[in-house]
mmCIF file of C-alpha atoms in Angstrom:
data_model
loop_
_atom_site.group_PDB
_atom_site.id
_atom_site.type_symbol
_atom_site.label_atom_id
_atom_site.label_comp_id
_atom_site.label_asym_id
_atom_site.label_seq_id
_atom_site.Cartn_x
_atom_site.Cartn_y
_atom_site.Cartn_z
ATOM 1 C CA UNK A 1 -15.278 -112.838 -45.890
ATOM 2 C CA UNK A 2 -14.033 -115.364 -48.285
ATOM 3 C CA UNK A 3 -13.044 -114.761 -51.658
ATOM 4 C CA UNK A 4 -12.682 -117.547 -54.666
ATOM 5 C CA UNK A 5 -9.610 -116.768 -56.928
ATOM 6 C CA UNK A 6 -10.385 -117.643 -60.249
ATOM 7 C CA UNK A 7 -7.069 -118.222 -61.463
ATOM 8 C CA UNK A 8 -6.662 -120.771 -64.424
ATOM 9 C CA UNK A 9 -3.336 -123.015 -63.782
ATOM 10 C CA UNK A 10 -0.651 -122.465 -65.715
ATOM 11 C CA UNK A 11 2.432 -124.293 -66.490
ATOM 12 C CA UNK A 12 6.050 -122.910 -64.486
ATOM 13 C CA UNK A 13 5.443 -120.237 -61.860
ATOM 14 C CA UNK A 14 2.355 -119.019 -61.093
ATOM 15 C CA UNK A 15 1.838 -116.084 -58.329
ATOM 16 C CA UNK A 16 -1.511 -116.328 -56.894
ATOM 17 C CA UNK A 17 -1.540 -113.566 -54.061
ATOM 18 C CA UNK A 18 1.001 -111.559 -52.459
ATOM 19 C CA UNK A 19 1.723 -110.166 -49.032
ATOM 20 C CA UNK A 20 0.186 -106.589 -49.411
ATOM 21 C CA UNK A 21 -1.815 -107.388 -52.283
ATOM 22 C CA UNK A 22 -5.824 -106.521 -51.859
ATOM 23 C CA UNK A 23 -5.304 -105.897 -48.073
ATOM 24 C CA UNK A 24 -4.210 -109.463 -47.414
ATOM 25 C CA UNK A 25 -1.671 -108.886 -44.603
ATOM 26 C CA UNK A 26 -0.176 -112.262 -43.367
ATOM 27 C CA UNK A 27 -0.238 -115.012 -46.657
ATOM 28 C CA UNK A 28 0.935 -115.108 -49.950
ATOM 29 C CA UNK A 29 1.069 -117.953 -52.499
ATOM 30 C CA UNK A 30 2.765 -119.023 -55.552
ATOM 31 C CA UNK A 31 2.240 -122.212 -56.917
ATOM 32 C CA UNK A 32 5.155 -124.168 -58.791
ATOM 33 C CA UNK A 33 4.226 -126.584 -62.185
ATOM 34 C CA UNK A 34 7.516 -128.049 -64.079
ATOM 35 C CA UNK A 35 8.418 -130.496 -66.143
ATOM 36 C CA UNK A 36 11.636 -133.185 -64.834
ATOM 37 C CA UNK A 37 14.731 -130.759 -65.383
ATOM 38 C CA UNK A 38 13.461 -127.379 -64.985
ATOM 39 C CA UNK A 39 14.354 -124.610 -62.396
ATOM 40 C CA UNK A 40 13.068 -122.342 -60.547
ATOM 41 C CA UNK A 41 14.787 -119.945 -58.251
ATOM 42 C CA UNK A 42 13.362 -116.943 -55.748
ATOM 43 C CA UNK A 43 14.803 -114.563 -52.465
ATOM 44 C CA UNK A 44 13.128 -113.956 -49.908
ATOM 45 C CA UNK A 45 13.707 -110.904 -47.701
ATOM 46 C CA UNK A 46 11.477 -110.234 -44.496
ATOM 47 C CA UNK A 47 9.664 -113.405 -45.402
ATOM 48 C CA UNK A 48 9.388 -116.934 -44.407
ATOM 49 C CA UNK A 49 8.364 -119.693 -47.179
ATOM 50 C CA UNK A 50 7.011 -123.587 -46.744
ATOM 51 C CA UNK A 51 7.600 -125.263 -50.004
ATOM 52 C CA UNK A 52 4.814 -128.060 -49.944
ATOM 53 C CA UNK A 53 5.027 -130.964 -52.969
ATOM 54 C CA UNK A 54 1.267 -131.589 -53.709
ATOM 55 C CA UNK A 55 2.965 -134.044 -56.060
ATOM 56 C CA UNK A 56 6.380 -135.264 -57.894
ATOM 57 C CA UNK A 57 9.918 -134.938 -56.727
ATOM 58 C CA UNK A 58 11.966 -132.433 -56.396
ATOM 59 C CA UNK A 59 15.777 -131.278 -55.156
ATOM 60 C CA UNK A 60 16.351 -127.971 -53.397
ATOM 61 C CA UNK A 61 18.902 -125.545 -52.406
ATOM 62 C CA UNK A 62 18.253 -123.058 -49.378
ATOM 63 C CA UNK A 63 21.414 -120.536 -49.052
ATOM 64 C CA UNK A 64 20.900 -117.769 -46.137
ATOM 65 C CA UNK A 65 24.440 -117.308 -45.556
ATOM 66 C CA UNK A 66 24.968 -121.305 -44.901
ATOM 67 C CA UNK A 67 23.504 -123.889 -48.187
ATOM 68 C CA UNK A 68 21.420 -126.682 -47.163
ATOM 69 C CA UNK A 69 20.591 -129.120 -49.674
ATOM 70 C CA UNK A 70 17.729 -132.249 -50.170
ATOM 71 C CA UNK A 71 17.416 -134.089 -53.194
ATOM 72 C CA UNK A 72 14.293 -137.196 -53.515
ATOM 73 C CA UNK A 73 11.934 -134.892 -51.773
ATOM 74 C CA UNK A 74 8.429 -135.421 -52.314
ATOM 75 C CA UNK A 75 7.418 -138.036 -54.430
ATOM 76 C CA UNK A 76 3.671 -139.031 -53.848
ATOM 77 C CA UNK A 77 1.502 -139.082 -57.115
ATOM 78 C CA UNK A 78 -1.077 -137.438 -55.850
ATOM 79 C CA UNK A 79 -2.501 -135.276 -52.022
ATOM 80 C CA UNK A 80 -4.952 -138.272 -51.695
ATOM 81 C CA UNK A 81 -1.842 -140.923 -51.889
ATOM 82 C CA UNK A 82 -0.250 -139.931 -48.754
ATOM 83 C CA UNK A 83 1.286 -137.253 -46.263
ATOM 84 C CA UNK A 84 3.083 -134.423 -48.061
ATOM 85 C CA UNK A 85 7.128 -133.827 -47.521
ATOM 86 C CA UNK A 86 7.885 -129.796 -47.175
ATOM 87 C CA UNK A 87 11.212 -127.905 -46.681
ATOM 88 C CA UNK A 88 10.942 -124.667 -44.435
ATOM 89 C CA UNK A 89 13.220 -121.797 -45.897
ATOM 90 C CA UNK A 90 13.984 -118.839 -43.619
ATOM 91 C CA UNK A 91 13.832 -115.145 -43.915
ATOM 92 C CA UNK A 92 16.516 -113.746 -45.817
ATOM 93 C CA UNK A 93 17.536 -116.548 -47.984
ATOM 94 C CA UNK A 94 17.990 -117.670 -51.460
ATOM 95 C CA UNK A 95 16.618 -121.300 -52.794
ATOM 96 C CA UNK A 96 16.312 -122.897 -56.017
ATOM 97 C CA UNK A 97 13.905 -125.849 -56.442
ATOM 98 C CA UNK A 98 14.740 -128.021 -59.648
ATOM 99 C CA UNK A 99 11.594 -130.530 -60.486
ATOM 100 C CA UNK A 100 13.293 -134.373 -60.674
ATOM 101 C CA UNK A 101 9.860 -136.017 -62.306
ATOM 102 C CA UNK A 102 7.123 -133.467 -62.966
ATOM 103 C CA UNK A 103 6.198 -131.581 -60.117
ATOM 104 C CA UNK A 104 3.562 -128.990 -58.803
ATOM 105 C CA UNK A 105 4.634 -127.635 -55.469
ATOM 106 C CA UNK A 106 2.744 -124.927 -53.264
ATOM 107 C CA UNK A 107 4.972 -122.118 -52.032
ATOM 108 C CA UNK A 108 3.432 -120.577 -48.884
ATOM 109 C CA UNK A 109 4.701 -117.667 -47.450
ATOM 110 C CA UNK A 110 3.986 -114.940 -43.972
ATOM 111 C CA UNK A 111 6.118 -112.160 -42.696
ATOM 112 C CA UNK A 112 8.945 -113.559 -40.674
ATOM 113 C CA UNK A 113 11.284 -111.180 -38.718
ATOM 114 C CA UNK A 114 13.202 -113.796 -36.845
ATOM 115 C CA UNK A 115 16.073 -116.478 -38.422
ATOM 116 C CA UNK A 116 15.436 -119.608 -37.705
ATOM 117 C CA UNK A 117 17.347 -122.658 -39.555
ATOM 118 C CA UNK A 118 16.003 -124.053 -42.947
ATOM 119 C CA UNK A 119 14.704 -127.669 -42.244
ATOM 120 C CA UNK A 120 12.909 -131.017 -44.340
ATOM 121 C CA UNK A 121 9.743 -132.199 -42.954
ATOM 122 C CA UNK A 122 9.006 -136.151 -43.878
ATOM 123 C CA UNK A 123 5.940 -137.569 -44.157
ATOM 124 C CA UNK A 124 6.933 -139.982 -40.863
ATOM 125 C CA UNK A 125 6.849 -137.061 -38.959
ATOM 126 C CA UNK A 126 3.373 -135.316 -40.402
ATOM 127 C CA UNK A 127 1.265 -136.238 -37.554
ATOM 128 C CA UNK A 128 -2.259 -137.326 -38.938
ATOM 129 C CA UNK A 129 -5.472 -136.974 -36.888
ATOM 130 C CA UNK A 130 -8.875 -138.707 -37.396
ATOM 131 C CA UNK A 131 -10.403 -135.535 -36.767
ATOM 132 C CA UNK A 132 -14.686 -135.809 -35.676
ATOM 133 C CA UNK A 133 -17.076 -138.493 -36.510
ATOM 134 C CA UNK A 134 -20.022 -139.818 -38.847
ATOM 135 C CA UNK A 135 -20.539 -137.770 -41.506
ATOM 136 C CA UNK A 136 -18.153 -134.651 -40.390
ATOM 137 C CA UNK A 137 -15.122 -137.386 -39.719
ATOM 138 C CA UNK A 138 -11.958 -136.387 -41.830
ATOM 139 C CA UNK A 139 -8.403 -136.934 -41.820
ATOM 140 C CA UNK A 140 -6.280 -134.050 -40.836
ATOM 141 C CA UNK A 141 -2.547 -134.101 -41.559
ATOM 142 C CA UNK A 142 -0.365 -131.606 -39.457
ATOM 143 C CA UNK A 143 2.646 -130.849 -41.400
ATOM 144 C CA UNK A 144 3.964 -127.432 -39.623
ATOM 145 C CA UNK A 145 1.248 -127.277 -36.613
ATOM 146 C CA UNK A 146 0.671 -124.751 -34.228
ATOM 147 C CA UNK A 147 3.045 -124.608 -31.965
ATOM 148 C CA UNK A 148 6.067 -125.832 -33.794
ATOM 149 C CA UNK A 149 9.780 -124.399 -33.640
ATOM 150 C CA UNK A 150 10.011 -124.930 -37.271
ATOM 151 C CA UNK A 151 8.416 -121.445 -38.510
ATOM 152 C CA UNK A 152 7.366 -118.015 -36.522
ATOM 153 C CA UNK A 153 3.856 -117.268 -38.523
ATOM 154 C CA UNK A 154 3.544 -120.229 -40.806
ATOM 155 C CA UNK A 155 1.021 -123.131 -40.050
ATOM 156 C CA UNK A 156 0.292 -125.914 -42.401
ATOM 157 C CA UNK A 157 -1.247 -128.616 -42.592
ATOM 158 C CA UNK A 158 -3.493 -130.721 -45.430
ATOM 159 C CA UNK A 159 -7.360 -132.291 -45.032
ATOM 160 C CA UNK A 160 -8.924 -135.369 -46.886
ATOM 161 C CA UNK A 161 -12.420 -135.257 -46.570
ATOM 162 C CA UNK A 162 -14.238 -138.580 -47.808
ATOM 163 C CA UNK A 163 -17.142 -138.114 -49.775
ATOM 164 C CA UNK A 164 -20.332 -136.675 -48.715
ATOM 165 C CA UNK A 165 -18.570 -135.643 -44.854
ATOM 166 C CA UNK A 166 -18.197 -132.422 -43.836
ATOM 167 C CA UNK A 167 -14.868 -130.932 -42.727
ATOM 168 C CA UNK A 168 -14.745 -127.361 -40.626
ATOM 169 C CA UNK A 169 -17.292 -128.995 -38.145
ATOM 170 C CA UNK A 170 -18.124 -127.492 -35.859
ATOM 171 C CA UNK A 171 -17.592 -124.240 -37.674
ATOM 172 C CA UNK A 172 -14.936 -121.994 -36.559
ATOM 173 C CA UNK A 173 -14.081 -118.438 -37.015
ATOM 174 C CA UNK A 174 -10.377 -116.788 -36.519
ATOM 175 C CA UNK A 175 -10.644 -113.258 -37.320
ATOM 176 C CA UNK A 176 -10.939 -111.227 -34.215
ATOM 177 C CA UNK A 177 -8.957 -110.537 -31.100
ATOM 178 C CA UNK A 178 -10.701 -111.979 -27.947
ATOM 179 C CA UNK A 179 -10.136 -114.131 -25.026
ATOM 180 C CA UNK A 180 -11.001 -117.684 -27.163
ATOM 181 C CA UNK A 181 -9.642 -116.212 -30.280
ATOM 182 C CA UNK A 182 -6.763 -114.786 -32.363
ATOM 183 C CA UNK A 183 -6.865 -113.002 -36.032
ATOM 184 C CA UNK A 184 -5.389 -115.686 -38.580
ATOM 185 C CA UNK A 185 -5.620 -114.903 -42.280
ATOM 186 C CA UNK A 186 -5.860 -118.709 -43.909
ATOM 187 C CA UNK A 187 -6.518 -120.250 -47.344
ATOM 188 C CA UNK A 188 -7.559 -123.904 -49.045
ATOM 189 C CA UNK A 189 -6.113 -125.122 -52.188
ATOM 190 C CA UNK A 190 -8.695 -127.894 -53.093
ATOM 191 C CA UNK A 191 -7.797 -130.907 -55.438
ATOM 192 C CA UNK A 192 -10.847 -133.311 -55.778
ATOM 193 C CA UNK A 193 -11.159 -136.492 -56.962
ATOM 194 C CA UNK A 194 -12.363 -137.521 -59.417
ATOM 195 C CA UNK A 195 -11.700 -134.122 -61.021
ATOM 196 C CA UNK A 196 -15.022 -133.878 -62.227
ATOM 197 C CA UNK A 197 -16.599 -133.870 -58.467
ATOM 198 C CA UNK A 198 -17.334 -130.913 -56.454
ATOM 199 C CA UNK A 199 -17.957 -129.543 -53.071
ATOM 200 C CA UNK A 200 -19.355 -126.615 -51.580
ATOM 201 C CA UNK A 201 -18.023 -124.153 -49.505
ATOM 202 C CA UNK A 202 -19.748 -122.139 -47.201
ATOM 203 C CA UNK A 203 -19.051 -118.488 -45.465
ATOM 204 C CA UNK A 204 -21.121 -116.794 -42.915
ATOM 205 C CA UNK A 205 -20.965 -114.553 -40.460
ATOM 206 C CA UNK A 206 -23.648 -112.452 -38.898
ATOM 207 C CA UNK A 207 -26.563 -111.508 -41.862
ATOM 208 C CA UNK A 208 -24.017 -112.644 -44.497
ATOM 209 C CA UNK A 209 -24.295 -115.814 -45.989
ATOM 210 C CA UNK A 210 -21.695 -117.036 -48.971
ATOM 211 C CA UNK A 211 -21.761 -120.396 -50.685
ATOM 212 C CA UNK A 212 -19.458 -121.800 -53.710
ATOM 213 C CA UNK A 213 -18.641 -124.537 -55.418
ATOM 214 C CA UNK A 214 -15.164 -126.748 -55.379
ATOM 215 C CA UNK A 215 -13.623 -127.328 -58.379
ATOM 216 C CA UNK A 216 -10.395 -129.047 -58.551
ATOM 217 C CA UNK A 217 -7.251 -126.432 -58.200
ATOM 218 C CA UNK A 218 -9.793 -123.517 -57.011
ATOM 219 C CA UNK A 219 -7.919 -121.394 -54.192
ATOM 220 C CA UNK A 220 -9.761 -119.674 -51.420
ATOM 221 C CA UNK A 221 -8.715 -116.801 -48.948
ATOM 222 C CA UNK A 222 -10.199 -116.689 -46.063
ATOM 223 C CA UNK A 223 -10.164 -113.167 -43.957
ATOM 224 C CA UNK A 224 -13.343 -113.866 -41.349
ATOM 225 C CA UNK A 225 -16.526 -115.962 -40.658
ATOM 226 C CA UNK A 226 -17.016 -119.667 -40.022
ATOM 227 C CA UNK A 227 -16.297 -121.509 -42.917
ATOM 228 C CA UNK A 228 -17.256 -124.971 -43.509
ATOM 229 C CA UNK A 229 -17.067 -127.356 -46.589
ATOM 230 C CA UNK A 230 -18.706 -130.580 -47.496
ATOM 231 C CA UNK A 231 -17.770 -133.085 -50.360
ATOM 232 C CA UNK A 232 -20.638 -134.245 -52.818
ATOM 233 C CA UNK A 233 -21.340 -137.682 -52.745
ATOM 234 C CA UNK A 234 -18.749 -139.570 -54.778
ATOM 235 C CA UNK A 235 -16.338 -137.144 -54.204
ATOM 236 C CA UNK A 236 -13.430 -136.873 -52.089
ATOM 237 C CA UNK A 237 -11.884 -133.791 -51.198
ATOM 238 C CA UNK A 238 -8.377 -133.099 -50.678
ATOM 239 C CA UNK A 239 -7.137 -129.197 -49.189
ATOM 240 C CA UNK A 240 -3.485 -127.441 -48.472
ATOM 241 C CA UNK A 241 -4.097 -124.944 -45.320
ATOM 242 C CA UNK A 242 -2.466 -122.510 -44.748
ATOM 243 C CA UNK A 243 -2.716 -119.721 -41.516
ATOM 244 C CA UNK A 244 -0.895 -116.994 -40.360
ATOM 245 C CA UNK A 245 -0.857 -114.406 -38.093
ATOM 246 C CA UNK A 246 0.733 -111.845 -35.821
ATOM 247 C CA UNK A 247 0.597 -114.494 -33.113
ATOM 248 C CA UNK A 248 0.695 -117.725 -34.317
ATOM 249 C CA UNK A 249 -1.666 -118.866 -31.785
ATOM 250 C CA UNK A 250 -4.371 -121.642 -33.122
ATOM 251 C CA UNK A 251 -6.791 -119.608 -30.852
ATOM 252 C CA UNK A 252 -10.800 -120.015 -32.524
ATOM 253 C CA UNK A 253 -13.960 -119.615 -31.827
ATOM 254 C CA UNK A 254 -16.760 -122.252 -32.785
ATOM 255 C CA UNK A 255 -20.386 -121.631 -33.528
ATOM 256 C CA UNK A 256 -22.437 -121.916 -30.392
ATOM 257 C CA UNK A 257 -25.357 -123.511 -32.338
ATOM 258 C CA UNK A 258 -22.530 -126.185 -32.540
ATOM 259 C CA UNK A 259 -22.029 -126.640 -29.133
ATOM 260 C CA UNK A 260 -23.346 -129.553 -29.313
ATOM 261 C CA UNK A 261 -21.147 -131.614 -31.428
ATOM 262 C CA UNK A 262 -18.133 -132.096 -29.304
ATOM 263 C CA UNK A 263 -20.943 -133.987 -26.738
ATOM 264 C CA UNK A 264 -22.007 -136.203 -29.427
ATOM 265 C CA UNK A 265 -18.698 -137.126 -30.732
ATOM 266 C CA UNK A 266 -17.892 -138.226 -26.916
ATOM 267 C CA UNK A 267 -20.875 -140.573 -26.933
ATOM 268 C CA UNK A 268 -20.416 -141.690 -30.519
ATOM 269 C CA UNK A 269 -16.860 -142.850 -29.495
ATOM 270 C CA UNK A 270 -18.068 -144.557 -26.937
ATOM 271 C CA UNK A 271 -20.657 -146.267 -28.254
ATOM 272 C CA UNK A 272 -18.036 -147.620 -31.337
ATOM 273 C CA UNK A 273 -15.964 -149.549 -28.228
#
């Protein structure tokens, strides 16, 4: 249902799942840490790849038979400090990422089987939603949203979740093929602040019932049941996304003892005019 990776971050590349690895079909992840100056290089072949700065700046090269080049990209000190700039790099293609201050930058990846071009998403044009209200209101930041041209499997997008509020409200599920719904693999990779603060995540589906604790850099894979999170008190939450799919589709289906909530969120609204 969900499974914590208890991986302890390390300094250069680190690969945190595969595509193929314990059944995971549609996600992998490597996560980048390097010092101002240093390199790092990788191919992809039947693969797409969304390089995401969680923070620092770096310069990239993307070469799938044409080079496109960025330098100054990224920049923000932190996922709480504001909306993340990615580059998208195609199937079939070579890139090399060289850290200009120190840098830790996600490297999301799905099965891709079409070429589209390599493109630089800015923070101006990360659309950011004020996503529910009271105590489950969070700020949602759509970097490569459903829908988009920019990738065929590969959604992202980042949450901050204030302290105390819940995020995944009302809880959702993705993980079976229905009219409502479509089978999305996803994961979170949580910073919190301060780093001595915690949340909780929660799993269920059916009689199973999982619950864990957020530490700062955990990673979580997500294969089915709803899954929401809540921040301690004191604590803000900050989480990469990432979904993909055979159908890229953000098609879910919500908890029905949560029916309720999209009702009160229209009359909270209202009553805030």
């Amino acid at each position: 249902m969900i499974t914590k990776l208890n991986i302890k971050p390390q300094s250069g590349h680190q690969s945190i799942f595969q595509i193929g690895e314990d059944e995971i079909t549609w996600l992998g992840l490597d996560i980048l840490r390097l010092a101002p100056g240093e390199t790092w290089q990788a191919e992809v072949q039947d693969e797409e790849a969304a390089l995401i700065a969680l923070s620092g700046r770096f310069s990239v090269e993307v070469n799938n038979g044409a080079k496109s080049a960025w330098s100054g990209v990224g920049g923000r000190a932190d996922i709480f400090s504001a909306s993340p700039w990615a580059v998208y790099a195609p199937r079939r293609c070579k890139f090399t990422i060289t850290a200009e201050t120190q840098l830790e930058l996600a490297v999301a990846k799905a099965p891709c089987d079409i070429d589209l071009p390599p493109t630089l998403v800015k923070p101006d044009t990360v659309r950011v939603v004020s996503a529910g209200v009271a105590n489950w209101r969070r700020d949602v930041r759509l970097v490569i949203p459903p829908g988009s041209p920019i990738s065929q499997r590969l959604i992202v997008g980042e949450t901050i979740n204030p302290p105390g509020n819940w995020s995944g409200i009302p809880p959702h599920k993705h993980d079976e093929i229905s009219g409502v719904e479509n089978i999305l693999e996803e994961f979170y990779l949580y910073k919190v602040k301060p780093t001595h603060g915690y949340g909780v995540q929660l799993g269920y589906k059916d009689d199973q019932e999982l619950s864990f604790f957020i530490r700062n850099d955990d990673v979580y894979l997500l294969k089915n049941g709803f899954h929401p999170t809540v921040a301690a008190p004191g604590t803000t939450l900050g989480y990469l996304w990432v979904l993909s799919g055979d159908d890229k589709a953000y098609s879910i289906s919500t908890d029905p003892v949560f029916d309720w909530v999209t009702g009160a969120e229209a009359v909270i609204r209202e009553s805030q005019k």
